[in-house]
Amino acid sequence: MRKHFYFIFAIYIVSAFGPASAQKLIHNTSVTGVSYAGNKINRIYIPPPAKFFRKSDLPDKASVKLIYTGFPSTAANALQYAASILETVLPEGTKVTLSASWEQITTRGVLANSSITGFVYGWAVNAIDPKLVYPVALAEKIGGESLNDSLDGDITLRINSSVNWYYGTDGNTPGTKYDLVTVILHEVCHGLGFYDSFSTSGTIGWYGFGSYPIIYDTFLENASGKRLTDTLSFTNYSAGLKTELTGGNVYFNGPLLKNAMSRSRIKIYAPGTWDSGSSISHIDEATAPDGSLLMTPFIDYGEAIHDPGKLIMSMLGDLGWVNTRIIHEPARDTETRLTSLPVNITVKSDTAYNHNRVCMVWSADNFATSDTLFMVSGNADDNYSANIPVNSFNSRLQYYFFTEDCFNRLYRCPSYIDSIKYSVFIGTDTIKPVIDHTPLVSLLETVDTIDFTATVTDNLGVDTVYIEYTIDDEPAHYLGLAKSSGNVYSARLNARQLHLAGGDSINYRIFAADSAKVPNIGILPASGTFSVRIDGLANVLEKYSTDFTGDAAADFINDGFTVMQPAGFTHYGLNSLHPYESPEDNNKSINYTAVLRHPLKLKESGLMISYNEIVLVEPGEEGAAFGSSDFYDYVIAEGSKNSGKTWFSLADGYDSQLHTSWETAYSSSSDGTNSTAIGSESLLFSHYILCSPSDKISAGDTLLLRFRLYSDPFAHGWGWTIEDLNIRPFTDDVTKISDENDWSVYPNPGNGIIRLRSGEDLTNTNKTLHYSILDASGICIKSDILPGQSENVIDFSGHPSGIYFIILTRDDWLKTIRYCLIR
């Protein structure tokens, strides 16, 4: 379960101080919970809570969404059963997504492990303590909003497929098996927040993300009641803290737990030798009360606990699963002469709260002085209102709210009142609208429509957004942008009426006027204009090849790419910037593109696209799927059948992890978060993409091809180079032996263990022979170099039945063999 998170801490600190953080989520893939196998037999059964058996009567029970892969049906049934238990014990309306995989875990004694996929600072969701870190599932509950990609899940589970599991849901677990439902519930509780950030090394103990503890940490205390995160008692990164963490006397103490245990506390597992899989994040097994057995460090044979229990749920409640949220739509600045400002809130609580102590604190002098108003609920419900007196025009009012629950926990909104308060200006408005827009860079002359989109915000409200544009030296034209959603404004320009041709340019700027009595005008860019290059296309081809010498550069429309011969290389190629850049902003990304000017005619057999390449771009997290937020930078080949208006992937994007030598090179030298490794021709590998007729493109269509390098924030490397591009119609006939120098694959069909035979004697050749195996969609599943012998054995028997293509290449020679795998 340990626990070193690598992220740029200062970046999140800078971006988070505002009413809504631009980047709320700190992504994580490190393991944060582990279930260890006990070696005892403990045949007990604690059934699900009573309301589980009447869950159909619950009006608004929690929702636990499952995304799982590799599970046999028996294990999937146990997973679904565990999820249905959680839906009845979590607060009503809660939404949690679990992403689970069924795989072999080789670490000895591990039944399963889990990862919290992200962490959030408290100020971003108005948590009760804004200076703490919260697991994403808990943060979503507190803030009442989704914070991560639904495909990532809030908690990921890895279940060890090699364990002797009991898959049943009746609790009748034999003494020779481990109960799968119990282990799933245990790991999910870690993901819900039963997780600490403490660690030790040598004689030193420490905690936190930077200096910020996770919420669970703050409830831990020693035998005398001193909080381990109290810096007046224990210095972070100190020997004294290490002594407490390994002294066997750590306790969890919180108001909900104290209420459940009749004003007592619960002992935490803190063995004398620091255990990075169990210490601090489990209940002490020797003294565990009956209601806390699920979260002891070891799950024993025969142990079936299908109810987290009152004590564990009380601890989770202390962390924030029992929460009170104040919901408020901030008042807008206004030029109306008011004598008072009406303010409304809604209180949403999982428990009782003090209806007589729902208050607003306000100030007209930047909180040099302040006043408190008790808010009134006109209908005696959870909706409250108050009026702030306005004593003068051209004044700024600041305010925040607070209330307390039945456990005397004080909730504020905004929670970080030291730095964040609601603010409203009543007076003459002089603030210009703020325009955010990603400029268009280039368009193809065949484009039929041009879409303009901008995000426009204003303290008073936006009245009008429009674009002024010119084509070359023509008079200016104007196009209004309509509000499409939120603060987004957009418009579509009919490009056919503009009669664009290669070499033309469109110059434009965006204007926004607010709703002030004397409108304030925002202009982007502040000076000059954005310029859009119009690029022409060449004639349609059925095949294309280039070694990037001669006039090859004219065949590509490049944005961040160049046809060149890098230093130390003997061949020309299509090259990204070396190194490419990454944006230093949480919300930004950069796309470098190279478009082949020649559209390609797609035949029934499809197109085979091949090239040699080096990819030294930032690798994603291990195991991250392409398209997820943890994949980071990537390169990709894409196609378009509508003249570049929209693009689709020809195969999944990839990064330096595609080949071990690339990943090794990328990691070999660095400067901060950036790789300083330089590409060399020894790193070249062949790449093949089969573009076949599909739901995206049909035979007879013309295809535009582009290469794209995507760069996300804060880390980059040398980049991408492409050599020897070859595009040709793909022949899908099975190659048969026709003469002694031909190649064959046998047995074909077969089970995936194949023999490649050549009639040619290869033992004395100096030419390297490469092979790649593609599945029917054109994705390369195996690639390597063949030894210099006339017969070779290749094993890819682990793949599903279907049609595969074996690509053999040597210098300028290429051969394709169709293979049928039958399992």
Coordinates of N, CA and C in Angstrom, one line a residue, residues 530-675:
F530 N -5.7 37.2 -35.6 CA -5.3 35.8 -35.9 C -5.3 35.6 -37.4
S531 N -4.3 34.8 -37.8 CA -4.2 34.6 -39.3 C -4.3 33.1 -39.5
V532 N -5.2 32.7 -40.4 CA -5.5 31.3 -40.8 C -4.9 31.1 -42.2
R533 N -4.0 30.2 -42.3 CA -3.4 29.8 -43.6 C -4.3 28.9 -44.4
I534 N -4.6 29.1 -45.7 CA -5.4 28.2 -46.5 C -4.4 27.4 -47.3
D535 N -4.5 26.1 -47.2 CA -3.6 25.2 -47.8 C -4.3 24.4 -49.0
G536 N -3.6 24.3 -50.1 CA -4.2 23.5 -51.2 C -3.8 22.1 -51.1
L537 N -4.6 21.3 -51.8 CA -4.4 19.8 -51.9 C -3.9 19.5 -53.3
A538 N -3.2 18.3 -53.4 CA -2.7 17.8 -54.6 C -3.6 16.8 -55.2
N539 N -3.2 16.1 -56.3 CA -4.1 15.2 -56.9 C -4.3 13.9 -56.1
V540 N -5.4 13.2 -56.3 CA -5.7 11.9 -55.6 C -4.8 10.8 -56.2
L541 N -4.3 10.0 -55.3 CA -3.4 8.9 -55.6 C -3.9 7.6 -55.1
E542 N -3.5 6.5 -55.7 CA -3.8 5.2 -55.1 C -2.7 4.6 -54.3
K543 N -1.5 5.1 -54.5 CA -0.3 4.8 -53.7 C 0.6 5.9 -53.6
Y544 N 1.4 5.9 -52.6 CA 2.4 7.0 -52.4 C 3.6 6.5 -51.6
S545 N 4.8 6.9 -52.0 CA 5.9 6.6 -51.2 C 7.0 7.7 -51.3
T546 N 7.8 7.9 -50.2 CA 8.8 8.9 -50.2 C 9.9 8.5 -49.2
D547 N 11.1 8.9 -49.6 CA 12.2 8.8 -48.6 C 12.5 10.2 -48.1
F548 N 11.6 11.2 -48.4 CA 11.7 12.5 -47.9 C 12.8 13.4 -48.4
T549 N 13.4 12.9 -49.5 CA 14.4 13.7 -50.2 C 13.7 14.5 -51.3
G550 N 14.5 15.3 -52.0 CA 14.0 16.1 -53.2 C 12.9 17.0 -52.8
D551 N 11.7 17.0 -53.5 CA 10.6 17.9 -53.3 C 9.6 17.3 -52.3
A552 N 10.0 16.4 -51.5 CA 9.0 15.7 -50.6 C 8.4 16.7 -49.6
A553 N 9.1 17.7 -49.2 CA 8.6 18.7 -48.2 C 7.3 19.3 -48.7
A554 N 7.2 19.5 -50.1 CA 6.0 20.2 -50.6 C 4.8 19.3 -50.6
D555 N 5.0 18.0 -50.3 CA 3.8 17.1 -50.2 C 3.1 17.1 -48.9
F556 N 3.6 17.9 -47.9 CA 3.0 17.9 -46.5 C 2.7 19.3 -46.1
I557 N 1.6 19.4 -45.4 CA 1.2 20.6 -44.7 C 1.5 20.5 -43.3
N558 N 2.5 21.2 -42.8 CA 3.1 21.0 -41.5 C 2.8 22.1 -40.5
D559 N 2.5 21.6 -39.3 CA 2.3 22.6 -38.2 C 3.1 21.9 -37.0
G560 N 4.4 22.3 -36.9 CA 5.2 21.8 -35.8 C 6.1 20.6 -36.3
F561 N 5.9 20.3 -37.6 CA 6.8 19.2 -38.3 C 7.6 19.9 -39.4
T562 N 8.7 19.2 -39.7 CA 9.6 19.7 -40.7 C 10.2 18.5 -41.4
V563 N 10.4 18.6 -42.7 CA 11.1 17.5 -43.5 C 12.6 17.9 -43.4
M564 N 13.4 17.1 -42.7 CA 14.8 17.5 -42.5 C 15.6 16.2 -42.2
Q565 N 16.9 16.4 -42.1 CA 17.8 15.4 -41.7 C 18.4 15.8 -40.3
P566 N 17.9 15.1 -39.2 CA 18.4 15.5 -37.9 C 19.9 15.3 -37.8
A567 N 20.5 16.0 -36.9 CA 22.0 15.8 -36.6 C 22.2 14.4 -36.2
G568 N 23.3 13.8 -36.8 CA 23.6 12.5 -36.5 C 22.9 11.4 -37.4
F569 N 21.9 11.8 -38.2 CA 21.2 10.9 -39.0 C 21.7 10.9 -40.4
T570 N 21.6 9.8 -41.1 CA 22.0 9.7 -42.5 C 20.9 9.8 -43.5
H571 N 19.6 9.8 -43.0 CA 18.5 9.9 -43.9 C 17.6 11.1 -43.5
Y572 N 16.9 11.6 -44.5 CA 15.9 12.6 -44.3 C 14.6 11.9 -43.7
G573 N 13.8 12.7 -43.0 CA 12.5 12.2 -42.5 C 11.6 13.4 -42.2
L574 N 10.4 13.0 -41.8 CA 9.4 13.9 -41.3 C 9.6 14.0 -39.8
N575 N 9.9 15.2 -39.3 CA 10.4 15.4 -37.9 C 9.5 16.4 -37.2
S576 N 9.1 16.0 -36.0 CA 8.5 17.0 -35.1 C 9.6 17.9 -34.6
L577 N 9.3 19.0 -33.8 CA 10.3 19.8 -33.2 C 11.1 18.8 -32.3
H578 N 12.4 19.1 -32.2 CA 13.3 18.3 -31.4 C 14.0 19.3 -30.4
P579 N 13.7 19.3 -29.1 CA 12.5 18.6 -28.5 C 11.2 19.4 -28.8
Y580 N 10.1 18.6 -28.8 CA 8.8 19.3 -28.9 C 8.5 20.0 -27.6
E581 N 7.5 20.8 -27.6 CA 7.2 21.6 -26.4 C 6.0 21.0 -25.7
S582 N 5.8 21.4 -24.4 CA 4.6 21.0 -23.7 C 4.1 22.3 -23.0
P583 N 2.8 22.5 -23.0 CA 2.2 23.7 -22.3 C 2.4 23.7 -20.8
E584 N 2.7 24.8 -20.3 CA 2.9 25.0 -18.8 C 1.6 25.5 -18.2
D585 N 0.5 24.8 -18.5 CA -0.8 25.2 -18.0 C -1.7 24.0 -17.9
N586 N -2.4 23.8 -16.8 CA -3.2 22.6 -16.6 C -4.2 22.4 -17.7
N587 N -4.8 23.4 -18.2 CA -5.9 23.2 -19.1 C -5.5 23.2 -20.6
K588 N -4.2 23.3 -20.9 CA -3.8 23.4 -22.3 C -3.2 22.1 -22.8
S589 N -3.1 22.0 -24.1 CA -2.4 20.9 -24.8 C -2.0 21.5 -26.1
I590 N -1.0 20.8 -26.7 CA -0.5 21.2 -28.1 C -0.6 20.0 -29.0
N591 N -1.1 20.3 -30.2 CA -1.1 19.2 -31.3 C -0.2 19.7 -32.4
Y592 N 0.8 18.9 -32.7 CA 1.7 19.1 -33.8 C 1.2 18.1 -35.0
T593 N 1.0 18.6 -36.2 CA 0.4 17.8 -37.2 C 1.2 18.0 -38.5
A594 N 1.1 16.9 -39.3 CA 1.6 16.9 -40.7 C 0.6 16.2 -41.6
V595 N 0.1 16.9 -42.6 CA -1.0 16.3 -43.4 C -0.4 16.1 -44.8
L596 N -0.6 14.9 -45.3 CA -0.2 14.6 -46.7 C -1.2 15.2 -47.7
R597 N -0.6 16.1 -48.6 CA -1.5 16.8 -49.5 C -2.2 15.9 -50.5
H598 N -1.7 14.8 -50.8 CA -2.3 13.9 -51.7 C -3.4 13.1 -51.0
P599 N -4.7 13.2 -51.4 CA -5.7 12.3 -50.9 C -5.5 10.9 -51.5
L600 N -5.9 9.9 -50.8 CA -5.6 8.5 -51.2 C -6.9 7.8 -51.4
K601 N -7.0 7.1 -52.6 CA -8.2 6.4 -52.9 C -8.2 5.0 -52.2
L602 N -9.3 4.7 -51.4 CA -9.3 3.5 -50.7 C -10.0 2.4 -51.5
K603 N -9.3 1.3 -51.7 CA -9.9 0.2 -52.4 C -10.5 -0.9 -51.4
E604 N -11.2 -1.9 -52.0 CA -11.8 -2.9 -51.1 C -10.8 -3.6 -50.2
S605 N -9.6 -3.8 -50.7 CA -8.5 -4.5 -49.9 C -7.9 -3.6 -48.9
G606 N -8.2 -2.3 -48.9 CA -7.6 -1.3 -48.0 C -6.3 -0.8 -48.4
L607 N -5.7 0.0 -47.4 CA -4.4 0.5 -47.7 C -3.4 0.1 -46.6
M608 N -2.2 -0.3 -47.0 CA -1.2 -0.6 -46.0 C -0.3 0.6 -45.9
I609 N -0.2 1.1 -44.7 CA 0.7 2.3 -44.5 C 1.9 1.8 -43.6
S610 N 3.1 2.0 -44.1 CA 4.3 1.6 -43.4 C 5.3 2.7 -43.4
Y611 N 6.1 2.7 -42.3 CA 7.1 3.7 -42.2 C 8.1 3.3 -41.1
N612 N 9.3 3.8 -41.1 CA 10.2 3.6 -40.0 C 10.1 4.8 -39.1
E613 N 10.3 4.6 -37.8 CA 10.1 5.7 -36.9 C 10.9 5.6 -35.6
I614 N 11.0 6.7 -34.9 CA 11.5 6.8 -33.5 C 10.5 7.7 -32.8
V615 N 10.0 7.2 -31.6 CA 9.0 7.9 -30.8 C 9.6 8.1 -29.4
L616 N 10.1 9.3 -29.1 CA 10.6 9.6 -27.8 C 9.7 10.7 -27.2
V617 N 8.4 10.2 -26.8 CA 7.5 11.1 -26.2 C 7.1 10.6 -24.8
E618 N 6.7 11.5 -24.0 CA 6.4 11.2 -22.6 C 5.5 9.9 -22.5
P619 N 6.0 8.9 -21.8 CA 5.1 7.7 -21.6 C 4.0 7.9 -20.6
G620 N 2.9 7.3 -20.8 CA 1.8 7.3 -19.8 C 2.1 6.4 -18.6
E621 N 1.1 6.3 -17.7 CA 1.3 5.4 -16.5 C 1.2 4.0 -17.0
E622 N 1.9 3.1 -16.4 CA 1.9 1.7 -16.8 C 0.5 1.1 -16.8
G623 N 0.1 0.5 -17.9 CA -1.2 -0.1 -18.0 C -2.3 0.9 -18.4
A624 N -2.0 2.2 -18.6 CA -3.1 3.1 -18.9 C -3.5 2.9 -20.4
A625 N -4.8 3.0 -20.6 CA -5.4 2.7 -21.9 C -5.3 4.0 -22.7
F626 N -5.1 3.9 -24.0 CA -5.1 5.0 -24.9 C -6.5 5.7 -24.8
G627 N -6.5 7.0 -24.6 CA -7.7 7.8 -24.5 C -8.0 8.2 -23.1
S628 N -7.4 7.5 -22.1 CA -7.6 7.8 -20.7 C -6.6 9.0 -20.3
S629 N -6.9 9.7 -19.2 CA -6.2 10.8 -18.8 C -4.8 10.5 -18.4
D630 N -4.5 9.2 -18.1 CA -3.2 8.8 -17.6 C -2.3 8.3 -18.8
F631 N -2.7 8.5 -20.0 CA -1.9 8.1 -21.2 C -0.9 9.1 -21.5
Y632 N -1.1 10.4 -21.2 CA -0.2 11.5 -21.4 C 0.1 11.7 -22.9
D633 N 1.4 12.0 -23.3 CA 1.7 12.3 -24.7 C 1.6 11.1 -25.5
Y634 N 1.3 11.3 -26.8 CA 1.2 10.2 -27.8 C 1.4 10.7 -29.2
V635 N 1.7 9.7 -30.1 CA 1.6 10.0 -31.5 C 0.6 9.1 -32.1
I636 N 0.0 9.6 -33.3 CA -1.1 8.8 -33.9 C -1.2 9.2 -35.3
A637 N -1.6 8.2 -36.1 CA -1.9 8.4 -37.5 C -3.5 8.5 -37.7
E638 N -4.0 9.5 -38.4 CA -5.4 9.7 -38.5 C -5.8 9.9 -39.9
G639 N -7.1 9.7 -40.2 CA -7.6 9.9 -41.5 C -8.9 10.8 -41.5
S640 N -9.2 11.4 -42.6 CA -10.4 12.2 -42.8 C -10.9 11.9 -44.2
K641 N -12.3 11.8 -44.2 CA -12.9 11.6 -45.5 C -13.7 12.9 -45.9
N642 N -13.7 13.9 -45.1 CA -14.4 15.1 -45.4 C -13.5 16.3 -45.4
S643 N -12.3 16.1 -46.1 CA -11.4 17.2 -46.4 C -10.8 17.9 -45.1
G644 N -10.6 17.0 -44.1 CA -10.0 17.5 -42.9 C -10.9 18.2 -41.9
K645 N -12.2 18.2 -42.1 CA -13.2 18.8 -41.2 C -13.2 18.0 -39.9
T646 N -13.2 16.7 -40.0 CA -13.1 15.8 -38.8 C -12.1 14.7 -39.1
W647 N -11.5 14.2 -38.0 CA -10.5 13.2 -38.2 C -10.8 12.0 -37.3
F648 N -10.4 10.8 -37.8 CA -10.6 9.6 -37.0 C -9.3 8.8 -36.9
S649 N -9.1 8.0 -35.9 CA -7.8 7.3 -35.7 C -7.8 6.1 -36.6
L650 N -6.7 5.9 -37.3 CA -6.5 4.7 -38.1 C -6.0 3.5 -37.2
A651 N -5.4 3.8 -36.1 CA -5.1 2.8 -35.0 C -4.9 3.6 -33.8
D652 N -4.9 2.9 -32.6 CA -4.7 3.6 -31.4 C -3.4 4.4 -31.3
G653 N -3.4 5.5 -30.6 CA -2.2 6.3 -30.4 C -1.2 5.5 -29.6
Y654 N 0.1 5.9 -29.6 CA 1.1 5.1 -28.8 C 2.2 6.1 -28.4
D655 N 3.0 5.6 -27.5 CA 4.1 6.5 -26.9 C 5.4 5.7 -26.8
S656 N 6.3 6.2 -26.0 CA 7.6 5.5 -25.9 C 7.6 4.1 -25.4
Q657 N 6.4 3.7 -24.8 CA 6.3 2.4 -24.2 C 6.1 1.3 -25.3
L658 N 5.9 1.7 -26.6 CA 5.7 0.7 -27.6 C 6.9 -0.2 -27.8
H659 N 8.1 0.4 -27.6 CA 9.3 -0.5 -27.7 C 10.1 -0.2 -26.5
T660 N 10.7 -1.2 -25.9 CA 11.5 -1.1 -24.7 C 12.6 -0.1 -24.9
S661 N 13.3 -0.2 -26.0 CA 14.5 0.6 -26.3 C 14.1 2.1 -26.3
W662 N 12.9 2.4 -26.8 CA 12.4 3.8 -26.8 C 12.2 4.3 -25.3
E663 N 11.5 3.5 -24.5 CA 11.2 3.9 -23.1 C 12.5 4.0 -22.4
T664 N 13.5 3.1 -22.6 CA 14.8 3.1 -21.9 C 15.5 4.4 -22.3
A665 N 15.5 4.7 -23.6 CA 16.2 5.9 -24.1 C 15.5 7.2 -23.5
Y666 N 14.2 7.2 -23.5 CA 13.5 8.4 -23.0 C 13.9 8.7 -21.5
S667 N 14.0 7.6 -20.8 CA 14.3 7.7 -19.3 C 15.7 7.9 -19.0
S668 N 16.6 7.8 -20.0 CA 18.0 7.7 -19.7 C 18.6 9.1 -19.2
S669 N 18.0 10.2 -19.6 CA 18.5 11.5 -19.1 C 17.4 12.4 -19.0
S670 N 17.4 13.4 -18.1 CA 16.3 14.3 -17.9 C 16.7 15.6 -17.3
D671 N 15.9 16.6 -17.4 CA 16.1 17.9 -16.8 C 14.7 18.2 -16.2
G672 N 14.6 18.0 -14.8 CA 13.3 18.1 -14.2 C 12.4 17.1 -14.7
T673 N 11.2 17.5 -15.2 CA 10.2 16.5 -15.7 C 10.4 16.1 -17.1
N674 N 11.4 16.8 -17.8 CA 11.5 16.6 -19.3 C 12.7 15.7 -19.6
S675 N 12.5 14.8 -20.6 CA 13.5 14.0 -21.1 C 14.5 14.8 -21.9

